[in-house]
Amino acid sequence: MEPLRQLAKEKLSGRKIFAVMSAKGGVGKSIFSAIFSLVLSEKEDVTLIDMDIHTMASSKLFGFEGKLHEVSKNGIEPFNIGRLNLISLSGVVKNNYVILPGGNQSSVMESLISFSNLKGNVVFDMPPGLGDELLVLEKLANNYSPLVVTTPSKVSIKVVKYLLDYIEKEKGKKNVSLVVNMAYFNCDDKIVKPFGSVNYDELKYEGYSFDKIVEIPIDPKIEDYIGRIQDYSGEIKEKIKNDFLK
Amino acid sequence: MHEWSVADAVIRTVINWAEENHVKEVTKVKLGIPSYSFLEVDILKEAFDMMKKDSVLDHAELEIVIKEPTFVCKNCGYEFSSNDVKDQLDTVRSEFGEEYPLHLMPALAPSFLKCPKCGSHDIIVKSQDITIDGIEVKESGTAETVS
């Protein structure tokens, strides 16, 4: 009998759960997760859980690197940014690297969820790939809404199809959103697509269907906000606010 | 403080189990915890007694068994105990204090402990999870459940 799994399931029950995911690394999941969560938290309590337990990028984005979570009778207390609550393994291990065999990864992810004091709806920043993290998510919260992140690059699209095949075709998910990150940038009011365009008709022809498709721009200014992403109010945030959550 | 979260996990799990198995009164819960998590037994029992009230566990006793895990290095095959890595555990505890990582998440062991023989992090820990190893109920004598 596994008490942690039971507690994690109960803690997630009744909450709306968004899983920001990709089969491909380096497509910008963490930055998207952070800004998406910030936008959501303008209206309601949100807990962002960084499930990428090896890179722990979220704490770096928000400036909590090296800081530890407090632990109360209610469990691991999240870092607070207004109504956004951040849970990261970095708040348990500080600046230490995390190297774990597969079974331990699942256990750490379950512990992170079960022992945290969750508030409001939950956004999971998932690690890349189709490993333990995906299986853990399905065990604990099968009703999650997938936000699948890719770039327009052909290799990224090809790799992301593995994930889409799994969650759409095998699991029958109908509420999949496709987030095409780094899709374009504004150059003197002219739209430039440095990584090319996604052929959405071809995706449709191949049987993929999406609840929503959102193209996110490149904003070089975002680099100035690493460590204080909560202060960012540029076009990526506007795009998510206007095209995604309206 | 983390002991309260563990007690919460145990209570919720047993309540659900009791509902599924139509059990009206649980008299004992046997809980196994890995030694290197350094969970405080007194605090855990206090939390359990406070949180169990008005439930199927109202009269239940919490029996805690400290499990001594065996570590096996996948790199060189060396088997060792937590005593063999006591200095490493002490270092982590002194760096982090009360809420040290292995207290909160025993599964983090391979990140913080190395094989004392070859230095590899590629180690397997047997008995690292917190487990409910047995539940005794009033109606039907003893019901044993193994994780």
Coordinates of C-alpha atoms in Angstrom, one line a residue:
Chain A
M1 CA 0.0 0.0 0.0
E2 CA 1.5 3.3 -1.1
P3 CA 0.4 6.2 1.1
L4 CA 2.2 8.9 -1.0
R5 CA 0.3 8.0 -4.2
Q6 CA -3.0 8.1 -2.4
L7 CA -2.3 11.5 -0.9
A8 CA -1.0 12.9 -4.2
K9 CA -4.2 11.7 -6.0
E10 CA -6.4 13.3 -3.3
K11 CA -4.5 16.6 -3.4
L12 CA -5.0 16.9 -7.2
S13 CA -8.6 15.8 -7.1
G14 CA -11.1 18.5 -8.0
R15 CA -8.5 20.9 -9.4
K16 CA -8.1 21.9 -13.0
I17 CA -4.7 20.5 -14.1
F18 CA -2.6 21.8 -17.1
A19 CA 0.4 19.7 -18.2
V20 CA 2.9 21.7 -20.2
M21 CA 4.7 18.9 -22.1
S22 CA 6.8 18.0 -25.1
A23 CA 8.7 15.0 -26.3
K24 CA 11.5 17.3 -27.3
G25 CA 13.8 19.3 -25.0
G26 CA 14.8 22.9 -25.5
V27 CA 11.5 24.1 -27.0
G28 CA 10.8 26.5 -24.1
K29 CA 8.4 24.6 -21.9
S30 CA 9.6 26.2 -18.7
I31 CA 9.4 29.8 -19.9
F32 CA 5.9 29.1 -21.3
S33 CA 4.8 27.4 -18.1
A34 CA 6.0 30.3 -16.0
I35 CA 4.3 33.0 -18.1
F36 CA 1.1 30.9 -18.6
S37 CA 0.9 30.4 -14.8
L38 CA 1.5 34.1 -14.2
V39 CA -1.3 34.9 -16.5
L40 CA -3.7 32.4 -14.9
S41 CA -2.7 33.7 -11.5
E42 CA -4.0 37.2 -12.3
K43 CA -7.5 35.8 -11.7
E44 CA -7.1 32.8 -9.4
D45 CA -4.8 30.9 -7.1
V46 CA -2.4 28.7 -9.2
T47 CA 0.3 26.3 -8.2
L48 CA 3.1 25.7 -10.7
I49 CA 4.9 22.4 -10.0
D50 CA 8.2 22.0 -11.7
M51 CA 8.3 18.3 -12.5
D52 CA 11.6 18.6 -14.3
I53 CA 13.4 17.4 -11.3
H54 CA 16.8 17.4 -12.9
T55 CA 17.0 20.9 -14.4
M56 CA 14.6 22.7 -11.9
A57 CA 14.5 25.7 -14.3
S58 CA 11.4 27.3 -12.7
S59 CA 13.1 28.4 -9.5
K60 CA 15.8 30.0 -11.7
L61 CA 13.3 31.8 -13.8
F62 CA 11.6 33.3 -10.7
G63 CA 14.7 34.1 -8.7
F64 CA 14.4 31.4 -6.0
E65 CA 17.6 29.5 -6.9
G66 CA 19.3 28.2 -3.8
K67 CA 16.3 29.0 -1.5
L68 CA 14.6 26.3 0.5
H69 CA 10.9 25.7 0.9
E70 CA 9.6 26.1 4.4
V71 CA 7.9 23.0 5.8
S72 CA 4.8 23.5 8.0
K73 CA 2.1 21.1 9.4
N74 CA 0.4 21.6 6.0
G75 CA 3.5 20.3 4.2
I76 CA 6.0 21.9 1.9
E77 CA 5.0 25.5 1.5
P78 CA 5.4 26.9 -2.0
F79 CA 7.3 30.1 -2.9
N80 CA 4.7 32.8 -3.4
I81 CA 4.6 35.3 -6.3
G82 CA 1.2 37.0 -5.7
R83 CA -1.4 34.3 -6.3
L84 CA 1.1 32.1 -8.0
N85 CA 2.6 29.4 -5.8
L86 CA 5.8 27.7 -7.0
I87 CA 6.9 24.2 -6.0
S88 CA 10.3 23.0 -7.2
L89 CA 12.6 20.3 -6.1
S90 CA 15.3 22.9 -5.9
G91 CA 13.5 24.1 -2.8
V92 CA 14.4 20.8 -1.2
V93 CA 17.9 20.1 -2.6
K94 CA 19.1 23.7 -3.0
N95 CA 21.9 23.9 -5.5
N96 CA 22.7 20.2 -5.5
Y97 CA 22.4 18.2 -8.7
V98 CA 19.9 15.4 -8.8
I99 CA 20.9 12.1 -10.3
L100 CA 18.3 9.3 -9.9
P101 CA 17.4 5.9 -11.4
G102 CA 14.0 5.7 -13.0
G103 CA 12.0 4.2 -10.1
N104 CA 13.3 6.9 -7.8
Q105 CA 12.3 9.6 -10.2
S106 CA 8.7 8.5 -10.0
S107 CA 8.8 8.4 -6.2
V108 CA 10.3 11.9 -5.9
M109 CA 7.7 13.3 -8.2
E110 CA 4.9 11.7 -6.2
S111 CA 6.5 12.9 -3.0
L112 CA 6.7 16.5 -4.4
I113 CA 3.0 16.5 -5.1
S114 CA 1.8 14.6 -2.1
F115 CA 3.8 16.6 0.5
S116 CA 3.1 20.1 -0.9
N117 CA 0.6 22.5 0.3
L118 CA -1.2 23.0 -3.1
K119 CA -3.4 26.0 -3.7
G120 CA -5.9 26.5 -6.6
N121 CA -5.5 25.0 -10.0
V122 CA -2.2 23.3 -11.0
V123 CA 0.2 23.7 -13.8
F124 CA 2.8 21.0 -14.3
D125 CA 6.0 22.0 -16.1
M126 CA 6.9 18.5 -17.4
P127 CA 10.4 17.3 -18.3
P128 CA 10.9 16.3 -22.0
G129 CA 10.3 12.8 -23.2
L130 CA 7.8 10.0 -22.6
G131 CA 9.2 8.5 -19.5
D132 CA 8.2 8.0 -15.9
E133 CA 6.9 11.6 -15.5
L134 CA 4.1 11.0 -18.0
L135 CA 3.2 7.7 -16.4
V136 CA 3.2 9.4 -12.9
L137 CA 0.9 12.2 -14.3
E138 CA -1.6 9.7 -15.6
K139 CA -1.6 7.7 -12.4
L140 CA -2.3 10.7 -10.3
A141 CA -4.5 12.9 -12.6
N142 CA -5.8 11.4 -15.7
N143 CA -8.1 14.4 -16.4
Y144 CA -5.2 16.8 -17.2
S145 CA -5.3 19.2 -20.1
P146 CA -2.2 18.7 -22.3
L147 CA -0.4 21.8 -23.6
V148 CA 2.0 20.3 -26.1
V149 CA 4.9 22.6 -26.8
T150 CA 7.0 22.5 -30.0
T151 CA 9.0 24.9 -32.2
P152 CA 8.2 25.2 -35.9
S153 CA 11.3 23.2 -36.7
K154 CA 10.7 20.0 -38.7
V155 CA 12.6 17.8 -36.3
S156 CA 10.7 19.2 -33.3
I157 CA 7.4 18.5 -35.0
K158 CA 8.5 15.0 -35.9
V159 CA 9.5 14.3 -32.3
V160 CA 6.4 15.9 -30.8
K161 CA 4.3 13.6 -32.9
Y162 CA 5.4 10.7 -30.7
L163 CA 3.8 12.4 -27.7
L164 CA 0.7 13.4 -29.8
D165 CA 0.3 9.8 -31.0
Y166 CA 0.4 8.6 -27.4
I167 CA -1.9 11.1 -25.7
E168 CA -4.3 11.7 -28.6
K169 CA -4.5 8.4 -30.4
E170 CA -3.9 6.0 -27.6
K171 CA -5.3 7.9 -24.6
G172 CA -8.1 9.5 -26.6
K173 CA -7.4 13.0 -25.3
K174 CA -9.6 15.6 -27.1
N175 CA -8.5 18.7 -25.2
V176 CA -5.0 18.9 -26.5
S177 CA -3.6 22.4 -27.2
L178 CA -0.6 22.9 -29.5
V179 CA 1.8 25.6 -28.5
V180 CA 4.1 26.6 -31.3
N181 CA 6.9 28.4 -29.5
M182 CA 9.4 30.7 -31.1
A183 CA 7.1 30.8 -34.1
Y184 CA 7.9 34.3 -35.4
F185 CA 9.2 37.7 -34.4
N186 CA 8.2 41.2 -35.2
C187 CA 10.7 43.1 -37.3
D188 CA 9.6 46.6 -37.9
D189 CA 6.0 45.4 -38.1
K190 CA 6.9 42.7 -40.5
I191 CA 6.4 39.1 -39.3
V192 CA 9.5 37.0 -39.8
K193 CA 9.5 33.2 -39.3
P194 CA 13.1 32.1 -38.9
F195 CA 12.3 28.5 -38.3
G196 CA 9.7 28.2 -41.1
S197 CA 6.0 27.6 -40.9
V198 CA 4.1 24.6 -39.5
N199 CA 2.0 22.8 -42.0
Y200 CA -1.2 22.6 -39.9
D201 CA -3.2 21.1 -42.9
E202 CA -0.7 18.2 -43.0
L203 CA -1.1 17.6 -39.3
K204 CA -4.9 17.6 -39.7
Y205 CA -4.6 15.2 -42.7
E206 CA -2.5 12.9 -40.5
G207 CA -5.3 12.7 -38.0
Y208 CA -4.1 15.1 -35.3
S209 CA -6.8 17.5 -33.9
F210 CA -6.3 20.3 -31.5
D211 CA -8.6 22.1 -29.1
K212 CA -6.4 25.2 -29.7
I213 CA -3.3 26.1 -31.7
V214 CA -1.3 29.1 -30.5
E215 CA 1.8 30.6 -32.0
I216 CA 4.1 32.2 -29.5
P217 CA 6.5 34.9 -30.7
I218 CA 10.2 35.2 -30.0
D219 CA 10.9 38.1 -27.7
P220 CA 14.7 38.6 -27.2
K221 CA 13.9 40.9 -24.2
I222 CA 12.8 37.8 -22.2
E223 CA 16.5 37.1 -21.4
D224 CA 16.6 40.3 -19.3
Y225 CA 13.9 38.8 -17.1
I226 CA 15.5 35.5 -16.2
G227 CA 15.5 35.5 -12.4
R228 CA 12.6 37.9 -12.3
I229 CA 10.2 36.6 -14.9
Q230 CA 7.3 37.8 -12.8
D231 CA 8.2 41.3 -13.9
Y232 CA 7.9 40.5 -17.6
S233 CA 5.0 42.0 -19.5
G234 CA 6.1 41.8 -23.1
E235 CA 4.5 40.3 -26.2
I236 CA 4.8 36.6 -25.1
K237 CA 2.6 37.4 -22.1
E238 CA 0.2 39.4 -24.2
K239 CA -0.1 36.6 -26.8
I240 CA -0.9 34.0 -24.1
K241 CA -3.4 36.4 -22.4
N242 CA -5.2 37.3 -25.6
D243 CA -5.0 34.2 -27.8
F244 CA -4.9 31.5 -25.2
L245 CA -7.0 32.4 -22.2
K246 CA -9.5 34.8 -23.6
Chain B
M1 CA 6.9 19.3 10.8
H2 CA 7.1 16.9 7.8
E3 CA 5.8 14.1 10.0
W4 CA 2.4 15.7 9.8
S5 CA 2.3 15.2 6.1
V6 CA 3.3 11.6 6.5
A7 CA 0.5 11.1 9.1
D8 CA -1.9 12.7 6.7
A9 CA -0.9 10.4 3.9
V10 CA -1.2 7.3 6.1
I11 CA -4.6 8.3 7.5
R12 CA -6.2 9.1 4.1
T13 CA -4.9 5.9 2.6
V14 CA -6.3 3.8 5.4
I15 CA -9.6 5.6 5.4
N16 CA -9.9 4.9 1.7
W17 CA -8.9 1.3 2.1
A18 CA -11.5 0.9 4.9
E19 CA -14.2 2.3 2.7
E20 CA -13.4 0.0 -0.1
N21 CA -13.3 -3.0 2.2
H22 CA -16.4 -2.0 4.2
V23 CA -14.3 -2.0 7.4
K24 CA -15.9 0.0 10.3
E25 CA -13.0 0.1 12.8
V26 CA -9.3 -0.1 12.4
T27 CA -7.3 -1.0 15.5
K28 CA -3.7 -0.9 14.4
V29 CA -1.7 0.5 11.4
K30 CA 1.8 -0.8 10.9
L31 CA 4.0 1.7 9.2
G32 CA 7.5 1.1 7.8
I33 CA 9.9 4.0 7.5
P34 CA 13.4 4.0 6.3
S35 CA 16.0 4.7 9.0
Y36 CA 17.9 7.4 7.1
S37 CA 14.8 9.5 6.7
F38 CA 15.2 10.3 10.4
L39 CA 11.4 10.8 10.8
E40 CA 10.6 11.6 14.5
V41 CA 8.5 8.7 15.8
D42 CA 7.0 10.8 18.6
I43 CA 5.9 13.6 16.4
L44 CA 4.5 11.1 13.8
K45 CA 2.5 9.4 16.5
E46 CA 1.3 12.7 17.9
A47 CA 0.2 13.9 14.4
F48 CA -1.5 10.5 13.8
D49 CA -3.4 10.7 17.1
M50 CA -4.5 14.3 16.4
M51 CA -5.6 13.7 12.8
K52 CA -7.3 10.3 13.2
K53 CA -10.2 11.7 15.3
D54 CA -13.8 11.1 14.2
S55 CA -12.7 8.6 11.6
V56 CA -12.6 4.8 11.2
L57 CA -9.1 5.2 12.8
D58 CA -10.4 6.8 16.0
H59 CA -9.2 3.9 18.2
A60 CA -6.3 2.9 16.1
E61 CA -2.7 2.6 17.3
L62 CA 0.2 3.5 15.0
E63 CA 3.0 1.0 15.1
I64 CA 6.2 2.2 13.5
V65 CA 8.9 -0.1 12.2
I66 CA 12.2 1.5 11.3
K67 CA 13.5 -0.3 8.2
E68 CA 17.2 -0.6 7.8
P69 CA 17.7 -0.4 4.1
T70 CA 20.3 -2.2 2.1
F71 CA 22.2 -0.3 -0.5
V72 CA 23.6 -2.1 -3.6
C73 CA 26.0 -0.4 -6.0
K74 CA 25.2 -1.2 -9.6
N75 CA 28.7 -0.2 -10.7
C76 CA 30.8 -2.4 -8.5
G77 CA 28.3 -4.7 -6.9
Y78 CA 29.2 -3.7 -3.3
E79 CA 26.4 -4.0 -0.7
F80 CA 26.4 -1.6 2.2
S81 CA 24.2 -0.3 5.0
S82 CA 23.3 3.2 6.1
N83 CA 25.9 2.8 8.8
D84 CA 28.6 2.6 6.1
V85 CA 27.6 5.9 4.7
K86 CA 26.9 7.6 8.1
D87 CA 29.5 10.3 7.4
Q88 CA 27.8 11.2 4.1
L89 CA 24.4 11.3 5.8
D90 CA 25.8 13.5 8.6
T91 CA 27.2 15.9 6.0
V92 CA 23.8 16.3 4.3
R93 CA 22.0 16.7 7.6
S94 CA 24.4 19.4 8.8
E95 CA 24.1 21.3 5.5
F96 CA 20.3 21.3 5.5
G97 CA 19.2 20.9 9.1
E98 CA 15.9 19.4 10.2
E99 CA 14.1 19.3 6.9
Y100 CA 17.0 17.7 5.1
P101 CA 16.2 16.2 1.6
L102 CA 16.2 12.5 2.6
H103 CA 13.9 13.3 5.5
L104 CA 11.4 14.8 3.0
M105 CA 12.1 12.3 0.2
P106 CA 14.0 9.2 1.0
A107 CA 14.0 8.3 -2.7
L108 CA 16.5 11.1 -3.3
A109 CA 19.2 8.8 -1.7
P110 CA 21.1 8.1 -4.9
S111 CA 21.6 11.9 -5.4
F112 CA 23.2 12.4 -2.0
L113 CA 24.9 9.1 -1.3
K114 CA 27.8 7.5 -3.1
C115 CA 29.1 3.9 -2.9
P116 CA 31.7 3.9 -0.2
K117 CA 33.9 1.6 -2.3
C118 CA 33.9 3.0 -5.8
G119 CA 32.1 6.4 -5.4
S120 CA 29.3 5.7 -7.9
H121 CA 25.9 7.3 -7.5
D122 CA 24.4 4.3 -9.3
I123 CA 23.0 2.7 -6.3
I124 CA 19.8 0.8 -5.6
V125 CA 18.2 1.2 -2.2
K126 CA 16.1 -1.6 -0.9
S127 CA 13.3 -0.6 1.5
Q128 CA 13.4 3.1 0.8
D129 CA 9.7 3.9 0.6
I130 CA 7.4 4.7 3.4
T131 CA 4.9 1.8 3.4
I132 CA 1.9 0.6 5.2
D133 CA 2.8 -2.9 5.9
G134 CA -0.2 -4.1 7.8
I135 CA -3.6 -3.0 9.1
E136 CA -5.5 -4.7 11.9
V137 CA -9.3 -4.3 12.1
K138 CA -11.8 -5.1 14.7
E139 CA -14.5 -7.0 12.8
S140 CA -12.4 -9.7 11.2
G141 CA -9.3 -10.0 13.2
T142 CA -6.2 -9.2 11.3
A143 CA -5.9 -8.0 7.7
E144 CA -2.4 -7.9 6.4
T145 CA -1.6 -5.7 3.4
V146 CA 1.8 -5.5 1.9
S147 CA 3.0 -2.6 -0.3

